[in-house]
Amino acid sequence: MIETAVVAAMYVIGLAMLLSLWRLLRGPSVPDRILGLDTLYVNTIALLILFGMHLDSSIYFEAALIIAMLGFVGTVMLSKYVMRRDIVE
Amino acid sequence: MKRFLPSLPLSLAVFVLWLLLVATFSVPAVALGLALAVVLPLFADMLRPERASFGRLPVLLKLGAVVLLDIVRSNIEVARLILGPERAISPGFVQVPLDIANIHGITALASIITLTPGTVSAELSEDRSHLLVHCFNLRDPEGVVATIKARYEAPLKEIFP
Amino acid sequence: MIAHLPVLPVLLPLVAGALMLLVGRRAGPQRTLAWVAMAALLAVAALLAREAGRGEILVYLLGDWPARLGIALTVDRTSALMVLTTALLAAPCLLYACSGWDRRAPHFHALFQLQLAGLNGAFLTGDLFNLFVFFEVLLIASYGLMLSGGRGPRMRAGLHYVAFNITASTLFLIALGLLYGLTGTLNMAEMSLRVAAADPADVALIQAASGILLVVFCAKAALLPLYLWLPETYSHAPAAVAALFTVMTKVGVYAVLRVYTLVFGSEAGALAGWAWDWLLAAGIATLLLASLGALASPTLRAQVAWLVIASAATLFVAFSLQTPGAVAAGLYYLVQSTFVTAALFLIADMVRRQRGKAGDRLDIAAPLGHKTALGLLFLVAGVAVAGLPPLPGFVGKFALLAAVPEGRVALVWTTVLVTSLLALVAMARSGSQLVWRAETFAEGAAAPRPPRAAQRIATGVLLGYLVVLMLASAPVLRYADGAAAQLLAPADAVQAIRGTVPVKRAPSP
Amino acid sequence: MMEFALASGIGVLTACGVYLLLRARSFDVILGLTLLSYATNLLIFVSGRPVIGKPPVLREGVAETLANYTDPLPQALVLTAIVIAFAMTAVTIVVAMRSRADNRSDHVDGREPDAGERR
Amino acid sequence: MLELLLALPFVLALLVAILRNVPRAATAWLAASAPLLGLAILAWFTPAVMSGEIPQATHAWIPRAGLLFDLRLDGLAWMFAGLVLGIGVLIVMYARYYLSENDCAPRFFAYLLLFMGAMLGMVLAGNLLLLVVFWELTSISSFLLIGYWTHRKDAREGARMALTITGAGGLALLGGVLLLGKIAGSFQLDVVLASGDAIRAHPLYAPMLGLVLLGIFTKSAQFPLHFWLPHAMAAPTPVSAYLHSATMVKAGVFLLARLHPALAGSDLFFYTVSGIGAATLLVGAWNAIFQHDLKGLLAYSTISHLGLITLLFGLSTPMAVVAGVFHILNHAVFKASLFMAAGIIDHEAGTRDMRRLGGLRRLMPFTSALAIIASLAMAGVPLLNGFLSKEMFFAEALEIRGHDAMRLGVAGAAFLAGVFGVAYSLRFVHDTFFGAGPRDVDHEVHEPPRWMKIPVEILVVACLAVGTVPALTIAPVLETAARGALGGELPYYSLAVWHGFNLPLLMSIGSMVLGVALYFGLRRLFDIHAVIRRSFGRKLFRGNVLALLRLAWRFTYAIANGNLQRYLLLTILAALVLAAAPLAGTALFAGSGPGQPMPALGWVLWVALVAASIATVALHRQRLLALVVIGAVGLAVSLVFVFLSAPDLALTQLLVEMVTIALMLLALNYLPQQSPPGRSRPRRARDLAIAGAAGLGVSALVYAVITRPSQTIAGELLARSLPEGYGSNVVNVILVDFRGFDTLGEIAVFGIAGLVVHALLRRSRLAPAEVIPGGPALLPMPANLSQLLFPLALAVSVYLFLRGHNQPGGGFIAGLVLAIPLLLQYVIQGSQYVEQRLGFDYVRCIGAGLLAAVGTGIAAMLFDLPFLSSGHADPVLPLIGPLPLASALGFDVGVYLVVFGGAMLILSMMGTVKPHPKAPPATSAGATPGEAPA
Amino acid sequence: MSAAFEILMVALLAIGAFFVLVGSLGLVKLSDFFKRLHGPTKASTLGVGCVMIASIGHHATLGDGLGLRELLITGFLFITAPISAHLMAKAALSLAEDDPRPSPPPRPDQAQPREDDGPGR
Ligand code: NA
Ligand code: NA
């Protein structure tokens, strides 16, 4: 039951990832694409957790943790670039 | 004390983080956690963040509960809007005048606003007197401002006096 | 310590390089460290060559793991010769750089040592992936050496050099991935056995993978059609660096020699020696084109760069003949051509500095300060590089020609002799243009400062090597004969590598 | 089917990388090299034969054989390759910056092509 | 002793070159001492040589390749050595007065002695390879001597021409000698000379002969390769006298004589050598008549005489060989004296142009007398040495065996050449010493210094002595030399002046009469002085060299056109070809392994990967967009690693991806924001096709490989990881233990990358592509949050580091987890803010890391274990308890430090680039003064 | 494991997946950047949060015992999501053709400039 739910949830997340990807590829503005990438990262966190549940293993926890902790750095830098060009001022 | 333990909450956060990570209470693990709780905030302090005195804990807990509840509630609300027809949504910006001066307070407020679906804090004015907030569905700007100030800013002023 | 000899040529410069990062930027400590390390490396390289000269293959199991599990350094006569050549080359290069360039190029000494570590690692390793890693070490250090303190055109040449080499490294990885996927090992000796025993259905795939690998090595060695990057890179590098770089093409040649005698060598079953026919053709074509390039060069440095390509191509011709005599002649030629082209780079630099604005351009007549000394140096180096007697260029070429097997005589002789003539014409042309055609300095114009003693000594040392090589041709060739014998009969090497047991660990669980 | 998907994915990455590598601007070349490095990393990785859900981190009570764990060696190789590729990318990028600044063109050949021979 | 003989000139050359500041006379005496001492040594050997002994000295040089340092003094060598040394003494003496004050005497004498040594080595060589060595040395030293007056264009060109032609010949000779050695089984002269029959019967005889003759003919200036010799006359006259008449050009005919027993005796040899000789004889003589330059006339005459000698050796009869050797001697003597005389005339009159000279017999009677006698010897007038050998030549020409047409032809050529010889000799005498006095000469013409004449006198006396009393003077020398050349019994010959009234004498008289008639006839028919002879050979040579250079240039720069795209394209094509070649025609692909099913989520990932890759290409011209999209590719790749059981890889890929994006963004600020529209459509289509082929090829290979069963050694790695590597994360154990050496190299690469970036950006100022107006962005709220994040991230970093050996993590990952939050501080708070507060020395960090890693490895060596052997300890600490420690941890500390230091060095250097001073200043509208861009 | 627990787990997973999906759906469906900006906050709060709790429960019953490590993920997301949203909004604002920001109402009580400069400089 739970196993099925986990797998189903993974598929749902997969669908969400495709949607985010669509925004990433489609644009139209740069912030839109950054937002798409950012969302993709968040989706990935959920996917990793679910995958860990699927495998009965916490081996992918660190990957999820690192995305949660540092995944936004890309977003920050890209946004800063859009704002200022010079990301380290 | 300040020199060796610049920020107790931070040290506490590091220690808790450590314990959660290692998920054991073995002596070496705890000892190392304590060491890190002392050392790492010292490092962080080298960046010389703005200091803040830390106010009342009960208010903090209450605020936490309120925020969690609001997150759930507005999640549902926003989900409904997203799934519904788009023309039902009328987004807009609103400037929230700030009474709170402490940067930690402002940060907390802005974070809460962002974490609560339906609102995103977009910009802090240069003089830190206004927070620009984007609302997913802005029907009543004054109402939104008032809610934010009452529900979040007021307790935050108590936490970060 | 003698037991650790094989690893020292990598460790010494690595430690020295790391220490240089710690002692700060002042030239004094940096130079002291550099020379201490250099002296130690020379001693180690000489010892290693002596040990390897006895004929046994030294196997050093890093981490005490058996060769198939970990990484084993493998020292035969060839690799010891390469290490010694590199050390001997590096010393005068370092001396030349110490005449001033080392102060202007940030991190010069550290990069220099790390470059040596990379070179030595590439020569000593017996593991294919480790070879990749040390290729990268030496490449990235070479980027630094070439570009540090540089500007403008050098940056453009550098961009080409970097992009080209990364592309080649990408191919290297592709080949490695495929080879590992097909053979399940990275140790060359182990791989040779698996290639020999490969399923017939896999043979074509293994050859395809090794073909990609061959492209990589040939790209580093600047073989047709992959040689185009070299002239601009080398002619834009600082003199001491360009001189050191003369051994870099030899790394590619060495890698081909190593891999295609050991893994795809005489005992590789269906794939035995498949690469050498391609290489002979490519080597001959490269030799011809590079000699034309030497004739066409607008500057002396470009000319020397083309000669570097020509020498690498000569080596490919020699090695692809796969007879003991030819391989030995090739090894001898390798050593001498490294020294002579390095000397020419240094001379080109000194000439450039004595000619004012004309630099080392060959189409402009300009006064040349300190004509006699420079002319003499150029004469010796020119004679050597053109392969004229009695210098070792001649010895190497004639030993090669003498060793050409029956069927190839017409082709190889014609190529080698014709290209020697082209080199001769090129050197005569540039020498008479630069030295003889030199005008006197205009009245009142101050003659340029003479080349520094360090510069002259460095060049002299390199040319001195040539004299020693000439006089000691017999022992060196004897050593090369031994090296060739080891290369062409890889079974012994495989036996030695597989048979070496760890000091403490069990050979198998 | 998974093998086919992996092979084709690596192929697409390679093709995209090669196409960008053959562009004339330094930044495009760097993008191409990045894609190619993804392709090679994946290639080395799958040379150990892809397996779902058997990471090579030993667990107590599970026999240490290839039946229970995937081949760790290619993973170690890829790690090395990733790091090296990053280092190389960093250097390439800086050289590209300097070349642009010194030569006033980001063309890989350090000069803008003449009108006649756009490339 | 032979070694000493050979070493003398080289040693003294060195001495002369070193002692630069001594008087010229001392230099000359020093230089002369080499041939003088050499002559003494030679004299000491003479009795032995004359009695038929062959003194020999053998040393090993490269015995493996048949190259011995073997010296051998037989009769021929003895004669040539005597010639080289004897004329050498005279030349040195002459040159001491010939050189002007501006000429650098030490250089001249050093070169001259170098040449002398090379020549001696060549004639003494008892090993053919050694002979080639010295042969080439003569080419080099003659190059230096011809170009001695470096400021003169004709000298430089003449030198280059001579070097090119003789150098080419030398290389051909090397080939020929190698073949000869192969045929004969040895390079030792004794062996080779003894196996003539075997050599001639060998299938390789013809190519070998061709190569050897090419060497000989170039050196001896045989038609049609003769044209370099007149241009070599740009050399100082002593050089011309020595090299281009007496010695070096004789090297060719010397070799012809030397190898005569081995090579001669075939029809091929006979026709080729005598044919070329005859042609040269005539061409040289005919051309000599029309030279206006004294030295030019002598040069063509030399060509002609060399042709004569060649012809004689071509005839191959023992008598002809004797005649050839005899003529070598005679020609050397009279031609050297003539050149010296010409030099004196040039020296005194300031010109060598016969159109301006004349009547010198009145102004310098003694010199004139000497020159006239030598000219008569050249013309073959009786009672002079030239007559004797010419007579022998005529006799031989008439006695050619068998071939009637050949006999007629050679005899005719001999006669004709005799006629021409008389004509040009007459011209030399008449135009220089008779007739009206010199014109347009700004000197007072008088006799030269005493010592300048002495060499000429000696040589002319020799001409006379040999010509009148040959039996008393030259006979023993000739006998010894001829025996050396023939290697056996000598034919009967007579050196009498008078052989009776025979056909050769008739020919001599006839040629004399006709020669005089020809000269005056030509003068009458048209003004011989007005004939302008362009050197066809030089023109051809120049044209060829130019064409070669042009070809080289065109070839080289058509291929290496400085276009990176082409280089990369060729590389990819080469890989495609070499990978496709073995697969053509094989039915490969699907291996036997069972395929694995693909979960639907996998396809999602596949779509993401493929779509993002293609989008990167589609968007690549808008660079920022491409960067955003490529981030998705990286994410997809790390997810592939996640699903396919590689947690460490996934982590690393994620972190590296972030840093890479940072790098690219930092760089993009200094690059154009967009790529201009690129190549033409066909180019794009071509690139697309190649990219497609590459992708298809890689796909096919990958598919073929991964559907085959694996035979990896990894099982053993898994089994030994925990018990011997003390870690359960096998990937990490491989990284720090099994293959720690790879990792050491890897962090070296990483550290070096940091250094390179540091070196390239440290002092450089770059102009940003675009400066957005306004001061630095103020981000107080994110700054506040990121400061909160920082210590937490550090804790995570420590955690990942410590557990890496057993769980995903490790030094590299931890290092980046440390670096990225710090980078975030740079981004959000600005570099100045961070660096003022957190002043790391990243360079030292790299150094310390490298040392830590290497040091851990070296520690094992102290326990007599190989570098990088891992150790393990379980110390029990008070209060804390057992603490498992693997030495791998020390290694990982190194990795951690290097990665952190390297990454931060790169990022901080890129982030803190100073703007170019010429860049438009950032117009900071709302910025306060303290907020200028850092 | 009790059925109630199982149902709770399934519900958590369903809710979590639902909100993640809705977030991404919003990203695709909505027409304006600032509207879309509200999508991922759903995913990163309630979406990931529910999955996280499910995971804690899952590992507590099936895996390595109770561990609250997953809370850290939510914790970090709570710190980082505001930063990225803030910066994305600022980026979009800087690109906006005409400034959509309403002018701040006058605040007489805070007219004078502040003294401290803040860490942003
Ligand atoms: Na800056
Ligand atoms: Na910056």
mmCIF file with all atom_site columns, N, CA, C and O in Angstrom, chain D residues 7 23 28 38 49-51 54 58 71 75 98 100 106 109, chain E residues 563-564 596 623 645 652 657 670 675 687 699 708 714 728 760:
data_model
loop_
_atom_site.group_PDB
_atom_site.id
_atom_site.type_symbol
_atom_site.label_atom_id
_atom_site.label_alt_id
_atom_site.label_comp_id
_atom_site.label_asym_id
_atom_site.label_entity_id
_atom_site.label_seq_id
_atom_site.pdbx_PDB_ins_code
_atom_site.Cartn_x
_atom_site.Cartn_y
_atom_site.Cartn_z
_atom_site.occupancy
_atom_site.B_iso_or_equiv
_atom_site.pdbx_formal_charge
_atom_site.auth_seq_id
_atom_site.auth_comp_id
_atom_site.auth_asym_id
_atom_site.auth_atom_id
_atom_site.pdbx_PDB_model_num
ATOM 1   N N  . ALA D 1 7   ? 22.199 4.901  -23.715 1.00 0.00 ? 7   ALA D N  1
ATOM 2   C CA . ALA D 1 7   ? 23.072 5.089  -24.872 1.00 0.00 ? 7   ALA D CA 1
ATOM 3   C C  . ALA D 1 7   ? 22.601 6.273  -25.696 1.00 0.00 ? 7   ALA D C  1
ATOM 4   O O  . ALA D 1 7   ? 23.408 7.115  -26.112 1.00 0.00 ? 7   ALA D O  1
ATOM 5   N N  . ARG D 1 23  ? 31.459 25.692 -32.668 1.00 0.00 ? 23  ARG D N  1
ATOM 6   C CA . ARG D 1 23  ? 31.094 27.113 -32.844 1.00 0.00 ? 23  ARG D CA 1
ATOM 7   C C  . ARG D 1 23  ? 32.346 27.967 -32.710 1.00 0.00 ? 23  ARG D C  1
ATOM 8   O O  . ARG D 1 23  ? 33.373 27.522 -32.220 1.00 0.00 ? 23  ARG D O  1
ATOM 9   N N  . ASP D 1 28  ? 30.612 29.558 -26.388 1.00 0.00 ? 28  ASP D N  1
ATOM 10  C CA . ASP D 1 28  ? 29.905 28.418 -26.960 1.00 0.00 ? 28  ASP D CA 1
ATOM 11  C C  . ASP D 1 28  ? 30.753 27.160 -26.826 1.00 0.00 ? 28  ASP D C  1
ATOM 12  O O  . ASP D 1 28  ? 30.245 26.075 -26.528 1.00 0.00 ? 28  ASP D O  1
ATOM 13  N N  . TYR D 1 38  ? 29.580 16.022 -19.442 1.00 0.00 ? 38  TYR D N  1
ATOM 14  C CA . TYR D 1 38  ? 28.447 15.221 -18.948 1.00 0.00 ? 38  TYR D CA 1
ATOM 15  C C  . TYR D 1 38  ? 28.397 13.890 -19.690 1.00 0.00 ? 38  TYR D C  1
ATOM 16  O O  . TYR D 1 38  ? 28.206 12.821 -19.087 1.00 0.00 ? 38  TYR D O  1
ATOM 17  N N  . ARG D 1 49  ? 28.111 -0.990 -16.056 1.00 0.00 ? 49  ARG D N  1
ATOM 18  C CA . ARG D 1 49  ? 26.784 -1.582 -16.226 1.00 0.00 ? 49  ARG D CA 1
ATOM 19  C C  . ARG D 1 49  ? 25.796 -0.976 -15.232 1.00 0.00 ? 49  ARG D C  1
ATOM 20  O O  . ARG D 1 49  ? 25.955 -1.123 -14.016 1.00 0.00 ? 49  ARG D O  1
ATOM 21  N N  . PRO D 1 50  ? 24.781 -0.288 -15.754 1.00 0.00 ? 50  PRO D N  1
ATOM 22  C CA . PRO D 1 50  ? 23.836 0.425  -14.894 1.00 0.00 ? 50  PRO D CA 1
ATOM 23  C C  . PRO D 1 50  ? 22.952 -0.520 -14.087 1.00 0.00 ? 50  PRO D C  1
ATOM 24  O O  . PRO D 1 50  ? 22.470 -1.525 -14.614 1.00 0.00 ? 50  PRO D O  1
ATOM 25  N N  . VAL D 1 51  ? 22.796 -0.198 -12.820 1.00 0.00 ? 51  VAL D N  1
ATOM 26  C CA . VAL D 1 51  ? 21.912 -0.984 -11.951 1.00 0.00 ? 51  VAL D CA 1
ATOM 27  C C  . VAL D 1 51  ? 21.128 -0.002 -11.098 1.00 0.00 ? 51  VAL D C  1
ATOM 28  O O  . VAL D 1 51  ? 21.690 0.964  -10.579 1.00 0.00 ? 51  VAL D O  1
ATOM 29  N N  . LYS D 1 54  ? 21.380 -0.090 -6.168  1.00 0.00 ? 54  LYS D N  1
ATOM 30  C CA . LYS D 1 54  ? 22.344 -0.914 -5.432  1.00 0.00 ? 54  LYS D CA 1
ATOM 31  C C  . LYS D 1 54  ? 23.625 -0.125 -5.211  1.00 0.00 ? 54  LYS D C  1
ATOM 32  O O  . LYS D 1 54  ? 24.699 -0.494 -5.704  1.00 0.00 ? 54  LYS D O  1
ATOM 33  N N  . LEU D 1 58  ? 28.634 -0.421 1.582   1.00 0.00 ? 58  LEU D N  1
ATOM 34  C CA . LEU D 1 58  ? 28.411 -1.738 2.183   1.00 0.00 ? 58  LEU D CA 1
ATOM 35  C C  . LEU D 1 58  ? 27.456 -1.640 3.355   1.00 0.00 ? 58  LEU D C  1
ATOM 36  O O  . LEU D 1 58  ? 27.506 -0.707 4.158   1.00 0.00 ? 58  LEU D O  1
ATOM 37  N N  . ASP D 1 71  ? 29.062 -1.804 -9.572  1.00 0.00 ? 71  ASP D N  1
ATOM 38  C CA . ASP D 1 71  ? 30.515 -1.678 -9.728  1.00 0.00 ? 71  ASP D CA 1
ATOM 39  C C  . ASP D 1 71  ? 30.972 -0.298 -9.243  1.00 0.00 ? 71  ASP D C  1
ATOM 40  O O  . ASP D 1 71  ? 30.590 0.725  -9.819  1.00 0.00 ? 71  ASP D O  1
ATOM 41  N N  . GLN D 1 75  ? 32.504 4.606  -10.770 1.00 0.00 ? 75  GLN D N  1
ATOM 42  C CA . GLN D 1 75  ? 32.051 5.788  -10.018 1.00 0.00 ? 75  GLN D CA 1
ATOM 43  C C  . GLN D 1 75  ? 33.228 6.606  -9.517  1.00 0.00 ? 75  GLN D C  1
ATOM 44  O O  . GLN D 1 75  ? 33.237 7.839  -9.602  1.00 0.00 ? 75  GLN D O  1
ATOM 45  N N  . ARG D 1 98  ? 40.365 36.423 -20.533 1.00 0.00 ? 98  ARG D N  1
ATOM 46  C CA . ARG D 1 98  ? 41.574 37.202 -20.813 1.00 0.00 ? 98  ARG D CA 1
ATOM 47  C C  . ARG D 1 98  ? 41.750 37.403 -22.311 1.00 0.00 ? 98  ARG D C  1
ATOM 48  O O  . ARG D 1 98  ? 42.145 38.486 -22.762 1.00 0.00 ? 98  ARG D O  1
ATOM 49  N N  . ARG D 1 100 ? 39.485 37.569 -24.540 1.00 0.00 ? 100 ARG D N  1
ATOM 50  C CA . ARG D 1 100 ? 38.528 38.593 -24.972 1.00 0.00 ? 100 ARG D CA 1
ATOM 51  C C  . ARG D 1 100 ? 39.047 39.977 -24.614 1.00 0.00 ? 100 ARG D C  1
ATOM 52  O O  . ARG D 1 100 ? 39.013 40.904 -25.423 1.00 0.00 ? 100 ARG D O  1
ATOM 53  N N  . ASP D 1 106 ? 35.779 37.829 -28.714 1.00 0.00 ? 106 ASP D N  1
ATOM 54  C CA . ASP D 1 106 ? 35.605 36.542 -28.060 1.00 0.00 ? 106 ASP D CA 1
ATOM 55  C C  . ASP D 1 106 ? 35.585 35.424 -29.083 1.00 0.00 ? 106 ASP D C  1
ATOM 56  O O  . ASP D 1 106 ? 35.225 34.300 -28.774 1.00 0.00 ? 106 ASP D O  1
ATOM 57  N N  . ASP D 1 109 ? 39.523 32.457 -32.340 1.00 0.00 ? 109 ASP D N  1
ATOM 58  C CA . ASP D 1 109 ? 40.804 32.753 -32.954 1.00 0.00 ? 109 ASP D CA 1
ATOM 59  C C  . ASP D 1 109 ? 41.326 34.135 -32.588 1.00 0.00 ? 109 ASP D C  1
ATOM 60  O O  . ASP D 1 109 ? 42.306 34.617 -33.163 1.00 0.00 ? 109 ASP D O  1
ATOM 61  N N  . ASN E 2 563 ? 42.830 28.356 -37.130 1.00 0.00 ? 563 ASN E N  1
ATOM 62  C CA . ASN E 2 563 ? 41.409 28.304 -36.853 1.00 0.00 ? 563 ASN E CA 1
ATOM 63  C C  . ASN E 2 563 ? 41.105 27.111 -35.938 1.00 0.00 ? 563 ASN E C  1
ATOM 64  O O  . ASN E 2 563 ? 41.216 25.960 -36.335 1.00 0.00 ? 563 ASN E O  1
ATOM 65  N N  . LEU E 2 564 ? 40.752 27.435 -34.715 1.00 0.00 ? 564 LEU E N  1
ATOM 66  C CA . LEU E 2 564 ? 40.525 26.381 -33.726 1.00 0.00 ? 564 LEU E CA 1
ATOM 67  C C  . LEU E 2 564 ? 39.455 25.404 -34.178 1.00 0.00 ? 564 LEU E C  1
ATOM 68  O O  . LEU E 2 564 ? 39.557 24.202 -33.972 1.00 0.00 ? 564 LEU E O  1
ATOM 69  N N  . GLN E 2 596 ? 17.605 -4.336 -19.431 1.00 0.00 ? 596 GLN E N  1
ATOM 70  C CA . GLN E 2 596 ? 16.824 -4.064 -18.229 1.00 0.00 ? 596 GLN E CA 1
ATOM 71  C C  . GLN E 2 596 ? 15.610 -3.235 -18.600 1.00 0.00 ? 596 GLN E C  1
ATOM 72  O O  . GLN E 2 596 ? 15.665 -2.430 -19.530 1.00 0.00 ? 596 GLN E O  1
ATOM 73  N N  . ARG E 2 623 ? 23.341 33.719 -24.263 1.00 0.00 ? 623 ARG E N  1
ATOM 74  C CA . ARG E 2 623 ? 24.202 32.934 -23.389 1.00 0.00 ? 623 ARG E CA 1
ATOM 75  C C  . ARG E 2 623 ? 23.619 32.697 -22.011 1.00 0.00 ? 623 ARG E C  1
ATOM 76  O O  . ARG E 2 623 ? 23.761 31.620 -21.451 1.00 0.00 ? 623 ARG E O  1
ATOM 77  N N  . SER E 2 645 ? 22.351 4.213  -8.658  1.00 0.00 ? 645 SER E N  1
ATOM 78  C CA . SER E 2 645 ? 23.153 3.737  -7.522  1.00 0.00 ? 645 SER E CA 1
ATOM 79  C C  . SER E 2 645 ? 24.487 4.447  -7.343  1.00 0.00 ? 645 SER E C  1
ATOM 80  O O  . SER E 2 645 ? 25.483 3.815  -7.058  1.00 0.00 ? 645 SER E O  1
ATOM 81  N N  . THR E 2 652 ? 28.399 15.002 -5.841  1.00 0.00 ? 652 THR E N  1
ATOM 82  C CA . THR E 2 652 ? 29.483 15.759 -6.459  1.00 0.00 ? 652 THR E CA 1
ATOM 83  C C  . THR E 2 652 ? 28.982 16.529 -7.667  1.00 0.00 ? 652 THR E C  1
ATOM 84  O O  . THR E 2 652 ? 29.289 17.707 -7.850  1.00 0.00 ? 652 THR E O  1
ATOM 85  N N  . GLU E 2 657 ? 28.065 21.384 -10.312 1.00 0.00 ? 657 GLU E N  1
ATOM 86  C CA . GLU E 2 657 ? 27.160 22.113 -11.186 1.00 0.00 ? 657 GLU E CA 1
ATOM 87  C C  . GLU E 2 657 ? 26.963 23.551 -10.685 1.00 0.00 ? 657 GLU E C  1
ATOM 88  O O  . GLU E 2 657 ? 27.026 24.506 -11.448 1.00 0.00 ? 657 GLU E O  1
ATOM 89  N N  . TYR E 2 670 ? 32.177 39.383 -18.415 1.00 0.00 ? 670 TYR E N  1
ATOM 90  C CA . TYR E 2 670 ? 33.274 39.962 -19.186 1.00 0.00 ? 670 TYR E CA 1
ATOM 91  C C  . TYR E 2 670 ? 33.265 39.492 -20.630 1.00 0.00 ? 670 TYR E C  1
ATOM 92  O O  . TYR E 2 670 ? 34.242 39.652 -21.341 1.00 0.00 ? 670 TYR E O  1
ATOM 93  N N  . SER E 2 675 ? 26.019 35.445 -28.730 1.00 0.00 ? 675 SER E N  1
ATOM 94  C CA . SER E 2 675 ? 26.907 35.074 -29.829 1.00 0.00 ? 675 SER E CA 1
ATOM 95  C C  . SER E 2 675 ? 26.350 35.684 -31.093 1.00 0.00 ? 675 SER E C  1
ATOM 96  O O  . SER E 2 675 ? 25.150 35.615 -31.334 1.00 0.00 ? 675 SER E O  1
ATOM 97  N N  . ASP E 2 687 ? 28.499 20.923 -39.662 1.00 0.00 ? 687 ASP E N  1
ATOM 98  C CA . ASP E 2 687 ? 28.770 20.695 -38.241 1.00 0.00 ? 687 ASP E CA 1
ATOM 99  C C  . ASP E 2 687 ? 27.706 19.811 -37.610 1.00 0.00 ? 687 ASP E C  1
ATOM 100 O O  . ASP E 2 687 ? 28.000 18.934 -36.802 1.00 0.00 ? 687 ASP E O  1
ATOM 101 N N  . SER E 2 699 ? 26.705 6.608  -29.130 1.00 0.00 ? 699 SER E N  1
ATOM 102 C CA . SER E 2 699 ? 25.551 5.808  -28.709 1.00 0.00 ? 699 SER E CA 1
ATOM 103 C C  . SER E 2 699 ? 25.760 4.344  -29.050 1.00 0.00 ? 699 SER E C  1
ATOM 104 O O  . SER E 2 699 ? 25.560 3.453  -28.217 1.00 0.00 ? 699 SER E O  1
ATOM 105 N N  . ARG E 2 708 ? 26.850 -6.026 -23.135 1.00 0.00 ? 708 ARG E N  1
ATOM 106 C CA . ARG E 2 708 ? 27.718 -7.202 -22.993 1.00 0.00 ? 708 ARG E CA 1
ATOM 107 C C  . ARG E 2 708 ? 27.947 -7.476 -21.524 1.00 0.00 ? 708 ARG E C  1
ATOM 108 O O  . ARG E 2 708 ? 27.887 -6.557 -20.706 1.00 0.00 ? 708 ARG E O  1
ATOM 109 N N  . ALA E 2 714 ? 35.947 -5.549 -10.003 1.00 0.00 ? 714 ALA E N  1
ATOM 110 C CA . ALA E 2 714 ? 35.408 -4.793 -8.876  1.00 0.00 ? 714 ALA E CA 1
ATOM 111 C C  . ALA E 2 714 ? 34.954 -5.666 -7.723  1.00 0.00 ? 714 ALA E C  1
ATOM 112 O O  . ALA E 2 714 ? 34.888 -5.208 -6.578  1.00 0.00 ? 714 ALA E O  1
ATOM 113 N N  . SER E 2 728 ? 33.278 1.509  4.466   1.00 0.00 ? 728 SER E N  1
ATOM 114 C CA . SER E 2 728 ? 32.218 0.774  3.798   1.00 0.00 ? 728 SER E CA 1
ATOM 115 C C  . SER E 2 728 ? 31.689 1.520  2.581   1.00 0.00 ? 728 SER E C  1
ATOM 116 O O  . SER E 2 728 ? 30.942 0.966  1.803   1.00 0.00 ? 728 SER E O  1
ATOM 117 N N  . LEU E 2 760 ? 46.442 34.300 -13.725 1.00 0.00 ? 760 LEU E N  1
ATOM 118 C CA . LEU E 2 760 ? 45.913 35.013 -14.886 1.00 0.00 ? 760 LEU E CA 1
ATOM 119 C C  . LEU E 2 760 ? 45.102 36.241 -14.501 1.00 0.00 ? 760 LEU E C  1
ATOM 120 O O  . LEU E 2 760 ? 44.980 37.177 -15.285 1.00 0.00 ? 760 LEU E O  1
#
